[in-house]
PDB file of C-alpha atoms in Angstrom:
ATOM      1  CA  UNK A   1     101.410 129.327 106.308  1.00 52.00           C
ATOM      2  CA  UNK A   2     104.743 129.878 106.131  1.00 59.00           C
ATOM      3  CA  UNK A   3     107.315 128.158 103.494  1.00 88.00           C
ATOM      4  CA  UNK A   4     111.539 128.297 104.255  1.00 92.00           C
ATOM      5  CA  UNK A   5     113.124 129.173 100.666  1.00 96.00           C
ATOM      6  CA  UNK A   6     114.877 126.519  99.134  1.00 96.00           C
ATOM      7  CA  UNK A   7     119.005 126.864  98.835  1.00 96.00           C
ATOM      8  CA  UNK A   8     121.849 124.885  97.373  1.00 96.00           C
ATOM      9  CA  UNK A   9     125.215 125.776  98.869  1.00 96.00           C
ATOM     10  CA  UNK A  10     127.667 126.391  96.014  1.00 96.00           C
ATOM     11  CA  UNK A  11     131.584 126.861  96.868  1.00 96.00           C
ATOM     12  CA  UNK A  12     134.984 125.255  96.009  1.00 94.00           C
ATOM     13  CA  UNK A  13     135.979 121.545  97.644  1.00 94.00           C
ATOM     14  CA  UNK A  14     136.145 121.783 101.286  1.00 94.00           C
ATOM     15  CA  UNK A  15     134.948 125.094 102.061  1.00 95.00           C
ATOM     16  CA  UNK A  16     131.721 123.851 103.695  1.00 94.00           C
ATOM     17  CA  UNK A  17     133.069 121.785 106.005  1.00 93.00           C
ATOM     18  CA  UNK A  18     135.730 124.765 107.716  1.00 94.00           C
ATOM     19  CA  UNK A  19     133.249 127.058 106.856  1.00 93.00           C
ATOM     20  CA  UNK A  20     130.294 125.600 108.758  1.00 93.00           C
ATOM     21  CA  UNK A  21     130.454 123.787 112.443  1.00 95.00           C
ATOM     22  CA  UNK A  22     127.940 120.671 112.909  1.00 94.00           C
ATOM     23  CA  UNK A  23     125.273 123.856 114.933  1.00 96.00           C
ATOM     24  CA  UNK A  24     125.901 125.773 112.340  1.00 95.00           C
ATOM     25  CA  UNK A  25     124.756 123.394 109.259  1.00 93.00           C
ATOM     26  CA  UNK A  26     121.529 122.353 112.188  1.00 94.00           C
ATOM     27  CA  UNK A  27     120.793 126.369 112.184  1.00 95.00           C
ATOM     28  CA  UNK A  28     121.481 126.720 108.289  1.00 94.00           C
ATOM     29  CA  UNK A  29     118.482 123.912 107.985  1.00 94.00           C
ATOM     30  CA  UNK A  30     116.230 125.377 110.626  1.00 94.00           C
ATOM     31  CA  UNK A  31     116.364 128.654 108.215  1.00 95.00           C
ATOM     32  CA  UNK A  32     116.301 127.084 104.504  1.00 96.00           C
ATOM     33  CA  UNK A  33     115.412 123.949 102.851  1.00 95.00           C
ATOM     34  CA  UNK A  34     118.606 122.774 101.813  1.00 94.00           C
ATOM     35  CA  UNK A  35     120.708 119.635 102.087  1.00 92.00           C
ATOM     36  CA  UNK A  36     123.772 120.905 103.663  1.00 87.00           C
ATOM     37  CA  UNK A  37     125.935 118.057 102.099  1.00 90.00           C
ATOM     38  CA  UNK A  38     124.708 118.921  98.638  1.00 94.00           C
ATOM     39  CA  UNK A  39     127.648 121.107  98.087  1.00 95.00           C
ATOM     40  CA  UNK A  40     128.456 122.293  94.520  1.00 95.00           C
ATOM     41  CA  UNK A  41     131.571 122.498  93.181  1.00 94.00           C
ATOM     42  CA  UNK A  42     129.782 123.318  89.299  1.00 91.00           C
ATOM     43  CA  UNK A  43     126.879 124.554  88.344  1.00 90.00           C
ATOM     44  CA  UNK A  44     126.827 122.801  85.046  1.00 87.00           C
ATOM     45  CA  UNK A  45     127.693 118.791  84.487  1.00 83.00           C
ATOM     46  CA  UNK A  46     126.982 115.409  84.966  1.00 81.00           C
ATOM     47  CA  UNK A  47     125.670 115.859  88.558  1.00 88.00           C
ATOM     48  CA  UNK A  48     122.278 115.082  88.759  1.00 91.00           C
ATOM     49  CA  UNK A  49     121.902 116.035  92.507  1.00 91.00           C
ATOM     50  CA  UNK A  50     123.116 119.245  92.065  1.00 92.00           C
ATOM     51  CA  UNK A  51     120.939 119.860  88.713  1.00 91.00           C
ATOM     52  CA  UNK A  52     117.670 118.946  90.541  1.00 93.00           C
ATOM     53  CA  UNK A  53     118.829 121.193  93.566  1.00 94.00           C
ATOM     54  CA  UNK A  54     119.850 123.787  91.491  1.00 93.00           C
ATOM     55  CA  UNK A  55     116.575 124.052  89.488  1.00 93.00           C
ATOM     56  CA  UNK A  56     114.491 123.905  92.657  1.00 93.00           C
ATOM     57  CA  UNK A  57     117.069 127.039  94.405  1.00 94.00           C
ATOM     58  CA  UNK A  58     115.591 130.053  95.171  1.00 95.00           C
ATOM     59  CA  UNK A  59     118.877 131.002  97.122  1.00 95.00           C
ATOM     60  CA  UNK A  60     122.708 129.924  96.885  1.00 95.00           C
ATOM     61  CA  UNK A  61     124.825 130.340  99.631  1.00 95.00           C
ATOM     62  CA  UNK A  62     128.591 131.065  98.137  1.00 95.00           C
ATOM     63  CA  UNK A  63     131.682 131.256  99.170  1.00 95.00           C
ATOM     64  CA  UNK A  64     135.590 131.043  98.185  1.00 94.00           C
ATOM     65  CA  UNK A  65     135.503 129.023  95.089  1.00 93.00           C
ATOM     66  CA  UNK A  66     132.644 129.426  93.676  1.00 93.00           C
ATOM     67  CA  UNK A  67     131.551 127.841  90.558  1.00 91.00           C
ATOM     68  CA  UNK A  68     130.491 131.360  88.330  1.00 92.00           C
ATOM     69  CA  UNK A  69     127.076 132.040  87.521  1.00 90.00           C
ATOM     70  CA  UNK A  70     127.202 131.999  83.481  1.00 89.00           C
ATOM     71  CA  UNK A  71     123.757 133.114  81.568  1.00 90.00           C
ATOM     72  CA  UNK A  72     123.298 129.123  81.114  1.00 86.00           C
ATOM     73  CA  UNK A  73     123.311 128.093  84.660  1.00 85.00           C
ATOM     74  CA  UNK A  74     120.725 130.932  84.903  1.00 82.00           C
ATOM     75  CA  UNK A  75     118.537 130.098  82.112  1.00 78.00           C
TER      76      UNK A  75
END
């Protein structure tokens, strides 16, 4: 049995949307386990969504903007 990795798709505001076309976010999902409007903007804060998705991540998908990886959003 086969599992798809889970990833969280972390980049600045708006960068998803040009970044990805409506095939593109179907073939992104076909490949991971992600929810490709779960987009964040920081790694650390009051966002529960992005906590939960974030803790569950095996892979991020960055781009422009990316909120930085500190040693406490990798703990």
């Amino acid at each position: 049995m086969t599992t798809t990795p889970t990833a969280l798709l972390a980049m600045g505001p708006g960068i998803a949307e040009r970044l990805f076309t409506p095939v593109q976010r179907e073939r992104l999902t076909a490949l991971v386990d992600t929810d490709p409007a779960l987009v964040a903007h920081r790694l650390t804060g009051p966002d529960p969504g992005v906590a939960a998705a974030l803790a569950e991540a095996e892979l991020l998908i960055t781009c422009w903007g990316a909120p930085p990886l500190t040693a406490d959003v990798l703990a």
